[in-house]
């Protein structure tokens, strides 16, 4: 699965996907219930500490040690936006 420690796991609101985030700088998406690999999201420069599925959009957010939050499209794996400006690692992300 991942090459380094896994820091976060979350399940999509429709219970169709599981996401795992790792110190290996990747997010992996798995299809439920058999955990078939779907895609790998790459783009962070340091390990990922937290992930969260959007409750309404086909997106997932990630928080990383590279001082950024990224918003990803889970249909095609593209990075929709990178939020920069933090002065230290971002340890948690959550949709409100």
CSV table of C-alpha atoms in Angstrom, one decimal:
chain,number,residue,atom,x,y,z
A,1,UNK,CA,0.0,0.0,0.0
A,2,UNK,CA,2.0,3.0,1.3
A,3,UNK,CA,5.8,3.2,1.5
A,4,UNK,CA,5.8,4.9,4.9
A,5,UNK,CA,3.5,5.4,7.9
A,6,UNK,CA,-0.2,6.0,7.4
A,7,UNK,CA,-1.3,9.1,9.3
A,8,UNK,CA,-5.0,9.3,8.4
A,9,UNK,CA,-7.8,7.2,7.0
A,10,UNK,CA,-11.4,8.4,6.1
A,11,UNK,CA,-14.5,7.1,4.4
A,12,UNK,CA,-16.4,9.0,1.8
A,13,UNK,CA,-19.9,10.2,2.7
A,14,UNK,CA,-21.5,7.6,0.4
A,15,UNK,CA,-19.4,4.8,1.8
A,16,UNK,CA,-18.0,3.9,-1.6
A,17,UNK,CA,-14.4,5.0,-1.1
A,18,UNK,CA,-11.7,4.8,1.6
A,19,UNK,CA,-8.8,7.3,1.5
A,20,UNK,CA,-5.5,6.8,3.3
A,21,UNK,CA,-2.8,9.5,3.7
A,22,UNK,CA,0.8,8.8,4.4
A,23,UNK,CA,4.3,10.1,5.3
A,24,UNK,CA,5.2,9.0,1.8
A,25,UNK,CA,3.5,12.2,0.5
A,26,UNK,CA,0.6,10.4,-1.2
A,27,UNK,CA,-3.1,9.8,-0.7
A,28,UNK,CA,-4.5,6.5,-1.9
A,29,UNK,CA,-8.2,5.9,-2.8
A,30,UNK,CA,-9.7,2.5,-2.4
A,31,UNK,CA,-13.1,1.2,-3.6
A,32,UNK,CA,-15.3,-0.4,-0.9
A,33,UNK,CA,-16.0,-3.1,0.1
A,34,UNK,CA,-13.1,-5.1,-1.3
A,35,UNK,CA,-10.5,-2.2,-1.1
A,36,UNK,CA,-9.6,-2.3,-4.7
A,37,UNK,CA,-7.0,0.5,-5.5
A,38,UNK,CA,-8.6,3.4,-7.5
A,39,UNK,CA,-6.0,6.1,-7.7
A,40,UNK,CA,-3.0,7.8,-6.1
A,41,UNK,CA,-3.0,11.5,-5.4
A,42,UNK,CA,0.5,13.1,-5.6
A,43,UNK,CA,1.6,16.7,-5.2
A,44,UNK,CA,2.5,17.3,-1.6
A,45,UNK,CA,6.2,17.9,-0.8
A,46,UNK,CA,6.1,16.4,2.7
A,47,UNK,CA,4.0,13.9,4.5
A,48,UNK,CA,0.3,14.2,4.8
A,49,UNK,CA,-1.2,14.5,8.3
A,50,UNK,CA,-4.9,14.7,7.7
A,51,UNK,CA,-7.6,14.2,5.0
A,52,UNK,CA,-11.3,14.8,4.8
A,53,UNK,CA,-13.9,14.0,2.1
A,54,UNK,CA,-16.2,16.9,1.2
A,55,UNK,CA,-19.8,16.1,2.3
A,56,UNK,CA,-21.3,17.6,-0.9
A,57,UNK,CA,-18.7,17.6,-3.7
A,58,UNK,CA,-16.6,15.0,-5.3
A,59,UNK,CA,-13.5,16.3,-3.5
A,60,UNK,CA,-11.0,15.5,-0.7
A,61,UNK,CA,-8.9,18.0,1.2
A,62,UNK,CA,-5.4,17.2,2.6
A,63,UNK,CA,-3.2,18.8,5.2
A,64,UNK,CA,0.5,18.4,5.0
A,65,UNK,CA,3.9,19.0,6.6
A,66,UNK,CA,4.8,21.1,3.5
A,67,UNK,CA,2.6,23.9,5.1
A,68,UNK,CA,-0.2,23.6,2.5
A,69,UNK,CA,-3.8,22.3,2.2
A,70,UNK,CA,-4.7,20.9,-1.1
A,71,UNK,CA,-8.2,20.3,-2.5
A,72,UNK,CA,-8.4,17.3,-4.9
A,73,UNK,CA,-11.0,16.2,-7.5
A,74,UNK,CA,-11.7,12.5,-6.7
A,75,UNK,CA,-13.1,11.8,-10.2
A,76,UNK,CA,-9.8,12.4,-12.0
A,77,UNK,CA,-7.2,12.9,-9.3
A,78,UNK,CA,-6.3,16.5,-10.2
A,79,UNK,CA,-5.4,19.1,-7.6
A,80,UNK,CA,-8.1,21.8,-7.7
A,81,UNK,CA,-6.4,24.3,-5.5
A,82,UNK,CA,-3.5,24.7,-3.1
A,83,UNK,CA,-3.9,26.9,-0.1
A,84,UNK,CA,-0.5,28.4,0.9
A,85,UNK,CA,0.6,30.8,3.6
A,86,UNK,CA,0.9,28.7,6.8
A,87,UNK,CA,4.1,29.2,8.7
A,88,UNK,CA,4.3,25.6,9.9
A,89,UNK,CA,3.0,22.1,9.1
A,90,UNK,CA,-0.8,21.9,8.8
A,91,UNK,CA,-1.9,19.0,11.0
A,92,UNK,CA,-5.7,18.9,10.5
A,93,UNK,CA,-8.2,19.6,7.8
A,94,UNK,CA,-12.0,19.4,8.1
A,95,UNK,CA,-15.1,20.4,6.2
A,96,UNK,CA,-17.6,22.4,8.1
